PDB file of C-alpha atoms in Angstrom:
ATOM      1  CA  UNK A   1       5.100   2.637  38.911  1.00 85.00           C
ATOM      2  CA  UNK A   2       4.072   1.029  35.684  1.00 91.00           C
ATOM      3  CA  UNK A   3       3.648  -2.510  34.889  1.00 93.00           C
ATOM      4  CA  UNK A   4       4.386  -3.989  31.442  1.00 94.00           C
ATOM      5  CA  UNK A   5       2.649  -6.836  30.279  1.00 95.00           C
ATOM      6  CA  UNK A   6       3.086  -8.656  26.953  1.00 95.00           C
ATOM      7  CA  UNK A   7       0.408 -11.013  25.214  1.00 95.00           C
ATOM      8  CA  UNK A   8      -0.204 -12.115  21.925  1.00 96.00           C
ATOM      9  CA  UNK A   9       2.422  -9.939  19.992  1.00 96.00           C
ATOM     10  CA  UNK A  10       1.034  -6.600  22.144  1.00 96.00           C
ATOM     11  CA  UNK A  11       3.208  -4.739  24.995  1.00 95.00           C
ATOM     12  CA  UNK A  12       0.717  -2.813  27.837  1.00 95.00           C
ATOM     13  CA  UNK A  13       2.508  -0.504  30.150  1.00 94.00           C
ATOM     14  CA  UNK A  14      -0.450   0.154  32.428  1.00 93.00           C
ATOM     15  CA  UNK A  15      -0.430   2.603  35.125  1.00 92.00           C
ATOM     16  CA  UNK A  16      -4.131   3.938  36.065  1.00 91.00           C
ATOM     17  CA  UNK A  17      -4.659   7.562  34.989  1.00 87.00           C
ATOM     18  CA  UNK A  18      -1.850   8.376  33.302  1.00 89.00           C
ATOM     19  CA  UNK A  19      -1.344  11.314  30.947  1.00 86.00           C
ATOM     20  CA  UNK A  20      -0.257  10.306  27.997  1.00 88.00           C
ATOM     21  CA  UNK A  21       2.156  12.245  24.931  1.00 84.00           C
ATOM     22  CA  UNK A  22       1.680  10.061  22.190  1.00 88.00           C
ATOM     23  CA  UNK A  23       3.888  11.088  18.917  1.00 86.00           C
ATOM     24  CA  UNK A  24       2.460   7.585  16.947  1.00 85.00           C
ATOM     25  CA  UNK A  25      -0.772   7.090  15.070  1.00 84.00           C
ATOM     26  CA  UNK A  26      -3.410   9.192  16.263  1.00 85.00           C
ATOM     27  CA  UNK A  27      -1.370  11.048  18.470  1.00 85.00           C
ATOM     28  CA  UNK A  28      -1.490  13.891  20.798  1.00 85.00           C
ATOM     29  CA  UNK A  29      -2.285  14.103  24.561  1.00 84.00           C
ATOM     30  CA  UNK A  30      -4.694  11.463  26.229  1.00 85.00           C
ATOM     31  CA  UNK A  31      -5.191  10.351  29.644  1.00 88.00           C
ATOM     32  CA  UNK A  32      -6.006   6.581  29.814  1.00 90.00           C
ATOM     33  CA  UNK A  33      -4.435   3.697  32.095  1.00 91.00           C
ATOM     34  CA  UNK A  34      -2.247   2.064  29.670  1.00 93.00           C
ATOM     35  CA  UNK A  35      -0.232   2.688  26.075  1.00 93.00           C
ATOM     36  CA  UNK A  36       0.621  -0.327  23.665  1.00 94.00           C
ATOM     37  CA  UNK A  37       3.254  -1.281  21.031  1.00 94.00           C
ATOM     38  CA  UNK A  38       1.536  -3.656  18.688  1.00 94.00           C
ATOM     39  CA  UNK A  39       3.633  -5.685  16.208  1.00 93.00           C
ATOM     40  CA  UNK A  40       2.315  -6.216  12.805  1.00 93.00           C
ATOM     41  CA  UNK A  41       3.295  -9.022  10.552  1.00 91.00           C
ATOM     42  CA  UNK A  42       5.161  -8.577   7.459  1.00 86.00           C
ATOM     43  CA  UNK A  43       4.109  -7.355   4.314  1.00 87.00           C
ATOM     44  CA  UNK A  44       1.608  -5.498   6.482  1.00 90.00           C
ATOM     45  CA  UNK A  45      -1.142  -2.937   4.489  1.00 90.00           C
ATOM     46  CA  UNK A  46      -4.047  -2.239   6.646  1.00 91.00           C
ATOM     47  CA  UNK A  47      -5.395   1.292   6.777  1.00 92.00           C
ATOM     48  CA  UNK A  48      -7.959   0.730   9.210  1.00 93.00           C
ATOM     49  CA  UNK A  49      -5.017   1.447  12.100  1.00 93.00           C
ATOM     50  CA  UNK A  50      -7.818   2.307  15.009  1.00 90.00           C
ATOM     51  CA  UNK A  51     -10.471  -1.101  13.912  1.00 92.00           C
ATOM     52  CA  UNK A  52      -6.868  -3.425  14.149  1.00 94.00           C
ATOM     53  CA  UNK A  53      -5.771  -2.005  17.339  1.00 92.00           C
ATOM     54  CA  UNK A  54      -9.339  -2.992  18.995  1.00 91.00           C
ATOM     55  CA  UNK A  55      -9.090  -6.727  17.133  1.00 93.00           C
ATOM     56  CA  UNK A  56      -5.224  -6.631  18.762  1.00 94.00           C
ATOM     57  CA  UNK A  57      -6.030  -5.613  22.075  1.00 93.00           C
ATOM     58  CA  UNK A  58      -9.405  -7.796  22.309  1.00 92.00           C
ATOM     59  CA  UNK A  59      -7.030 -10.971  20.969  1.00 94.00           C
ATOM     60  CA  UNK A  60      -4.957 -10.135  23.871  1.00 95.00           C
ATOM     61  CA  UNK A  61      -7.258  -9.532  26.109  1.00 92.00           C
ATOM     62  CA  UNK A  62      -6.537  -5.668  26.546  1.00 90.00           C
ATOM     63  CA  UNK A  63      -9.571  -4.701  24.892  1.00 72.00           C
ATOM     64  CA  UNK A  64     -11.490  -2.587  27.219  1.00 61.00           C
ATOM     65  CA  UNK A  65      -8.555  -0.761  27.779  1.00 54.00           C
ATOM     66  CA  UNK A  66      -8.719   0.879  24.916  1.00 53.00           C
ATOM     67  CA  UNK A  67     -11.695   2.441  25.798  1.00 51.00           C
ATOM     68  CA  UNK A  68     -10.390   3.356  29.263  1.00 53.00           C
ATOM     69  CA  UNK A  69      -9.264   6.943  28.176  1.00 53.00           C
ATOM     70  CA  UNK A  70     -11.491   9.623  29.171  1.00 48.00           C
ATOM     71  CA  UNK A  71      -9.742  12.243  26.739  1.00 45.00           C
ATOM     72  CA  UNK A  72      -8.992   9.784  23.409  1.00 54.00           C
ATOM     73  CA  UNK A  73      -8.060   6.629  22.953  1.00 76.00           C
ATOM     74  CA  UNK A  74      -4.923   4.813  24.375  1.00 87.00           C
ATOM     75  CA  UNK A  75      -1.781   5.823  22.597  1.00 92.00           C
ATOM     76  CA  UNK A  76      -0.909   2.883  20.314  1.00 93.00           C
ATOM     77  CA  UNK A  77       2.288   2.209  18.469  1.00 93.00           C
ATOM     78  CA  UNK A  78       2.639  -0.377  15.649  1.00 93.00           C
ATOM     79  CA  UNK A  79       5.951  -2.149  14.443  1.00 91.00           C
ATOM     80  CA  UNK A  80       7.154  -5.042  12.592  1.00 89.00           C
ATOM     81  CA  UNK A  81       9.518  -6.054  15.784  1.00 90.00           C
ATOM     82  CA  UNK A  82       8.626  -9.440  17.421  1.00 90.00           C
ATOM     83  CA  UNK A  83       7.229  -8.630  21.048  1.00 92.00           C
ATOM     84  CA  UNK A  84       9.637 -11.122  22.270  1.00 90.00           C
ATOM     85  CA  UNK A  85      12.563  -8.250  21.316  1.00 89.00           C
ATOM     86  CA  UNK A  86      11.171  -5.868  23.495  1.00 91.00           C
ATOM     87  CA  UNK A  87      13.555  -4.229  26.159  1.00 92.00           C
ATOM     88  CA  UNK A  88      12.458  -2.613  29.372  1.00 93.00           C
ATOM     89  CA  UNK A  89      14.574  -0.556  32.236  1.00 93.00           C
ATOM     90  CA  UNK A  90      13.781   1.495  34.575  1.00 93.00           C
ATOM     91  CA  UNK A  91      16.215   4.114  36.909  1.00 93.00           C
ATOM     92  CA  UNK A  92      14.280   6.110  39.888  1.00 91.00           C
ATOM     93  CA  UNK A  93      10.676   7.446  38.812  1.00 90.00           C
ATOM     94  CA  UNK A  94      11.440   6.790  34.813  1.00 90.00           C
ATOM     95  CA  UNK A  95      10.621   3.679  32.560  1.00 91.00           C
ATOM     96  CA  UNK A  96      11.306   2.601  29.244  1.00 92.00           C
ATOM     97  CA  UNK A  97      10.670   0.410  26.696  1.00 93.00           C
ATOM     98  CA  UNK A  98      11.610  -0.158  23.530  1.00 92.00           C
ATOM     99  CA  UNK A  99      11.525  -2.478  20.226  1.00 91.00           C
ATOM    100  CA  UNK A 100      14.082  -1.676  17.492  1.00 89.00           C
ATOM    101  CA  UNK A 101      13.410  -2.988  14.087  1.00 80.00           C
ATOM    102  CA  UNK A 102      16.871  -2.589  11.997  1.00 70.00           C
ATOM    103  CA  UNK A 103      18.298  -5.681  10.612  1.00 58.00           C
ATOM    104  CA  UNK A 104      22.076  -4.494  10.473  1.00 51.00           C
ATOM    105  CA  UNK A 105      22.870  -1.254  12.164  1.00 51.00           C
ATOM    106  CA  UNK A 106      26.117  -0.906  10.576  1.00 49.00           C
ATOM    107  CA  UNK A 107      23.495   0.107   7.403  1.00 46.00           C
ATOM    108  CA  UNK A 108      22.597   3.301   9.495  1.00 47.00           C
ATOM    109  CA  UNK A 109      24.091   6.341   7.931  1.00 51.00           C
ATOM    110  CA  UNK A 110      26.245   7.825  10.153  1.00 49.00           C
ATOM    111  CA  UNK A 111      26.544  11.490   8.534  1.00 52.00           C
ATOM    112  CA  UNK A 112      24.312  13.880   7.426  1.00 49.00           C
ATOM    113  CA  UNK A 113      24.889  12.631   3.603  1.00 50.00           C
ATOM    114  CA  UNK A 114      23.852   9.091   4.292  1.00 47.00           C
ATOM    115  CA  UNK A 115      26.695   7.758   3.649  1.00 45.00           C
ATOM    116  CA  UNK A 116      27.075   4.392   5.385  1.00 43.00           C
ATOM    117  CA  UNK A 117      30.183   4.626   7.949  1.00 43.00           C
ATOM    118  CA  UNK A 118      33.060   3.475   5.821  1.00 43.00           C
ATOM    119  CA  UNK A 119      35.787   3.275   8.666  1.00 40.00           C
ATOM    120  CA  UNK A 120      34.173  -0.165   8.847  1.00 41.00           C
ATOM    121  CA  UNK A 121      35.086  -1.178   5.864  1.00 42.00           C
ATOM    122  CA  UNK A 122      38.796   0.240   6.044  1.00 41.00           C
ATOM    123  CA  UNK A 123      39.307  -0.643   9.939  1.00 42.00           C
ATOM    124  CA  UNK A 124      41.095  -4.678  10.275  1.00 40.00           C
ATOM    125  CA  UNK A 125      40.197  -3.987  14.141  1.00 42.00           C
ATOM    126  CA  UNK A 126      36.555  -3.777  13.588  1.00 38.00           C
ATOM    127  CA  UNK A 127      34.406  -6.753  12.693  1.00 41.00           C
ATOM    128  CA  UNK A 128      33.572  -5.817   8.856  1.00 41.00           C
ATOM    129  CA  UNK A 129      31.705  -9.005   7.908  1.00 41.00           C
ATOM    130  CA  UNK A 130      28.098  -7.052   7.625  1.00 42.00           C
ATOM    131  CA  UNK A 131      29.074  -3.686   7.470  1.00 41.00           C
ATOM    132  CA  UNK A 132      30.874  -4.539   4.774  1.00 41.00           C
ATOM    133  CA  UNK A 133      29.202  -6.346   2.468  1.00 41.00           C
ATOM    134  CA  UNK A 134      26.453  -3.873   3.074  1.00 45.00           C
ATOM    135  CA  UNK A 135      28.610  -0.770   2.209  1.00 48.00           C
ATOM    136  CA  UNK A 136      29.593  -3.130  -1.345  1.00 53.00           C
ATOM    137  CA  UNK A 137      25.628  -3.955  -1.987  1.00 60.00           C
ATOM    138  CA  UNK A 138      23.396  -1.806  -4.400  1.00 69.00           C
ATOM    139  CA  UNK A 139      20.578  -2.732  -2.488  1.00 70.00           C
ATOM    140  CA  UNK A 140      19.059   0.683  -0.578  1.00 69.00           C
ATOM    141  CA  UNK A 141      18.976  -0.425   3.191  1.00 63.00           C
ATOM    142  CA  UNK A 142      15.366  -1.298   4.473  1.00 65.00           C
ATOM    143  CA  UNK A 143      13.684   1.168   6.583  1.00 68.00           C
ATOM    144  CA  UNK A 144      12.997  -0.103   9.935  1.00 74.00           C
ATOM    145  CA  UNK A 145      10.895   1.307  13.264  1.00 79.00           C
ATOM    146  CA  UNK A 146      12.390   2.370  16.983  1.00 88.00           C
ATOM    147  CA  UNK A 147       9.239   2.711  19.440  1.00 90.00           C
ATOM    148  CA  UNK A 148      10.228   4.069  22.509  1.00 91.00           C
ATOM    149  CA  UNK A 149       7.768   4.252  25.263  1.00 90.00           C
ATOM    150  CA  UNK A 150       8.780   6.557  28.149  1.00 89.00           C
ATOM    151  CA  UNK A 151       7.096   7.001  31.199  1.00 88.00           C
ATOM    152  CA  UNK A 152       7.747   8.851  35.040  1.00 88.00           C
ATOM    153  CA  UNK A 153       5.962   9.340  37.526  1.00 87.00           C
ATOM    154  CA  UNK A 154       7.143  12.667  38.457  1.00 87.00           C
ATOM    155  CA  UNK A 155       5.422  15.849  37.156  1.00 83.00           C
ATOM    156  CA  UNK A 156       6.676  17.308  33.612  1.00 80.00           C
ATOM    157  CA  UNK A 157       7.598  20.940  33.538  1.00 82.00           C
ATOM    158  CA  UNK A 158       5.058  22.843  31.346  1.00 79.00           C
ATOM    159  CA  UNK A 159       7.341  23.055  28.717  1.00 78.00           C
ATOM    160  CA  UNK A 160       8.014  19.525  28.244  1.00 75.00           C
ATOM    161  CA  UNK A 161       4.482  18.302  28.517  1.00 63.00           C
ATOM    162  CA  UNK A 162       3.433  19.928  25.315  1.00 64.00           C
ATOM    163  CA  UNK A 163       2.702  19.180  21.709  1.00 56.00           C
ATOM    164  CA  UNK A 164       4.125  21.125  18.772  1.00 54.00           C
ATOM    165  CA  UNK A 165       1.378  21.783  16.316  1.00 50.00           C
ATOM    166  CA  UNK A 166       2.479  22.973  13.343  1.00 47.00           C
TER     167      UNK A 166
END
């Protein structure tokens, strides 16, 4: 199976020649023996994604992993969520992890207008404190980042295995 690791702000879910699907930064297909979620401080700006990943990984202590993929380098996903917030569970042959970077989800629009969900607001049952004052503010709501990283070891029919290129 796959084995998750986290050091110095950096998740590794390493499993030895592993075909990778990567829809992040410098995505695509790979085959390498781990992927990473890399959290980024605040405020952050840097365009040099690939040269921060290495100085990540080597301050971890991942760093010639990211040279271990034979067709690219290891998928990498950045976010602004604390390592420490990462989730993991696994069910039969399938893993996941994820780190979910929204501050209030009661901001998240909940039809296809964007319209915050108002029953909140206009439901004594539910617990309106944030949703609330955030359906009253004029403030837009912050973006945030959900980085899911999936993995099985069970084959992938053809189908599901590929990229869309458009």
């Amino acid at each position: 199976m796959f084995d998750a690791t986290v050091r110095e702000g950096v998740l590794r879910l390493h499993r030895p020649e592993t075909r990778w699907l990567s829809t992040g930064w410098n995505g695509g297909q790979s085959l390498a023996d781990a992927g990473f979620n890399v959290s980024v401080p605040e405020g952050f700006d840097r365009t040099d994604l690939g040269a921060y990943r290495d100085e990540r990984l080597a301050q971890a202590g991942f760093k010639s992993e990211s040279d271990a993929g034979r067709d690219g380098d290891a998928p990498t996903l950045f976010t602004g969520v604390s390592m420490e917030h990462a989730r993991g569970a696994c069910l039969g042959p399938v893993v996941a992890y994820a780190t979910v970077g929204l501050s209030n989800p009661a901001m998240l629009p909940m039809d296809p207008g964007g319209a915050a969900d108002d029953r909140a607001a206009s439901d004594p049952e539910r617990d309106g404190d944030a949703s609330t004052s955030a359906a009253t503010t004029d403030d837009p709501p912050r973006p945030g980042t959900v980085n899911l990283i999936l993995g099985t070891t069970r084959r992938l029919a053809d189908g599901a295995a590929r990229t869309r290129r458009g």
